[in-house]
Amino acid sequence: MLEKILSPENLNTAYAKVAQNKGSYGVDGMTADKLMQFLERNGEELRKTILTGNYTPQPVRAVKIPKSSGKFRTLGIPTAIDRFIQRAIVQVLTPIYEKIFSEHSFGFRPERSIEDAVKKSLQHLNNGYEWAVDLDLEKFFDSVCREKLLQILIRDIHDKRVLKLINAYINSDVIDNGRRIHTNAGLPQDGPLSPLLANIMLNELDNELTRRSEIFVRYADDMIIFCRNEASARNALKHITPYIEKCLSLRINAEKTFISHAENIKFLGYGFFLTPEGYKIKIHPESISKFKERAISLAKHHETEKLQQYFTAWITHYRLADLDSFLHDCSQWLSFSQKTQDFLSRLRTKQFTQI
């Protein structure tokens, strides 16, 4: 398997992907546009070092991203070289795991998206599963049990060299404000390998829920279990909790795990509402509230370009909802420059090419 990962064709594809995605620099300061220059001089030596099992990944660079709660989410940014190697690993492992991943999983998978997850959720609601367990795994990426993850990987990866390399990435140190830190649990959150490893870990939960005949939708570590009534939802949560905590060594966040009726669900920023024709999709009120706060701040400071970029990203994400109504409402509470008014007009008339 390692030879396949390090084949010229696979490495060329990995390089193209890293160069396209660009991304921030790691602890060595090398940006993605400098990677080709490095590989031209050192590529063959790098390949030999990996083949002989002597390669050691560099630490990841800690970057703190503010959350709406006032807390921070810490990203671990690998070097461009390690992103390149991780991408090569992912390209070989993905076809193997796609064959065994659950049909109920939608996050970070080929030809699956947030939209697919939301549409499937809507389908379950309209099939009568109107109660939901909104399951929150406490600090999932920070608390993954590495020993358990490796036990799962060993079942499907039989090349010990590949397992050793993945294990090295899982156990990468972190450089935070100049301090080198070693952690004993969790996955770095910003490398190409992390989303795949997260899905491999959580596929165990998918399989257990399927074995119990539960109806669910998962996008990465965001999960909804759909039930026909409140009692069934409470029962589902009660019985899956011991499996999550004992078998997967993960924790359920009791403060953020809810049992709710369909019209109170918030999933991937979306909500749902009942009409005479059945449930339909809307933008969740909490999402709109956060949008308003950010948009008003940008407009107040006359940051027109950033405001348009924010609208673009936001509308691309929420295009399943009634955007025309949303954009009309925006004009009631937000004062725009003429340039932004024209931009919104194009959005409302479907002239914006990204929609």
PDB file of C-alpha atoms in Angstrom, residues 118-132 226-229 260-265 271-282 320:
ATOM      1  CA  VAL A 118     -30.284  18.429   5.114  1.00  0.00           C
ATOM      2  CA  LYS A 119     -32.449  16.946   2.334  1.00  0.00           C
ATOM      3  CA  LYS A 120     -32.214  13.482   3.879  1.00  0.00           C
ATOM      4  CA  SER A 121     -33.227  14.963   7.245  1.00  0.00           C
ATOM      5  CA  LEU A 122     -36.239  16.592   5.599  1.00  0.00           C
ATOM      6  CA  GLN A 123     -37.183  13.244   4.075  1.00  0.00           C
ATOM      7  CA  HIS A 124     -37.130  11.562   7.499  1.00  0.00           C
ATOM      8  CA  LEU A 125     -39.327  14.291   8.993  1.00  0.00           C
ATOM      9  CA  ASN A 126     -41.866  13.933   6.215  1.00  0.00           C
ATOM     10  CA  ASN A 127     -41.840  10.162   6.718  1.00  0.00           C
ATOM     11  CA  GLY A 128     -43.155  10.674  10.241  1.00  0.00           C
ATOM     12  CA  TYR A 129     -39.914  10.774  12.260  1.00  0.00           C
ATOM     13  CA  GLU A 130     -40.737  14.122  13.829  1.00  0.00           C
ATOM     14  CA  TRP A 131     -38.746  13.819  17.057  1.00  0.00           C
ATOM     15  CA  ALA A 132     -34.997  14.096  17.147  1.00  0.00           C
ATOM     16  CA  PHE A 226     -34.838  10.708  14.119  1.00  0.00           C
ATOM     17  CA  CYS A 227     -37.699   9.030  16.023  1.00  0.00           C
ATOM     18  CA  ARG A 228     -41.481   8.795  15.745  1.00  0.00           C
ATOM     19  CA  ASN A 229     -42.193  10.122  19.237  1.00  0.00           C
ATOM     20  CA  SER A 260     -36.684  18.178  20.358  1.00  0.00           C
ATOM     21  CA  HIS A 261     -39.618  18.250  17.991  1.00  0.00           C
ATOM     22  CA  ALA A 262     -39.010  18.866  14.293  1.00  0.00           C
ATOM     23  CA  GLU A 263     -39.714  22.598  14.386  1.00  0.00           C
ATOM     24  CA  ASN A 264     -37.019  23.137  17.032  1.00  0.00           C
ATOM     25  CA  ILE A 265     -34.244  21.252  15.244  1.00  0.00           C
ATOM     26  CA  GLY A 271     -34.211  24.559  10.571  1.00  0.00           C
ATOM     27  CA  PHE A 272     -37.541  23.077   9.464  1.00  0.00           C
ATOM     28  CA  PHE A 273     -41.138  24.283   9.512  1.00  0.00           C
ATOM     29  CA  LEU A 274     -44.478  22.597   8.917  1.00  0.00           C
ATOM     30  CA  THR A 275     -46.766  23.561   6.028  1.00  0.00           C
ATOM     31  CA  PRO A 276     -49.977  21.945   4.733  1.00  0.00           C
ATOM     32  CA  GLU A 277     -47.761  20.117   2.207  1.00  0.00           C
ATOM     33  CA  GLY A 278     -45.378  18.825   4.869  1.00  0.00           C
ATOM     34  CA  TYR A 279     -42.116  20.006   6.391  1.00  0.00           C
ATOM     35  CA  LYS A 280     -39.918  22.431   4.506  1.00  0.00           C
ATOM     36  CA  ILE A 281     -36.426  23.851   4.989  1.00  0.00           C
ATOM     37  CA  LYS A 282     -35.612  27.259   6.432  1.00  0.00           C
ATOM     38  CA  LEU A 320     -31.753  25.239   0.070  1.00  0.00           C
TER      39      LEU A 320
END
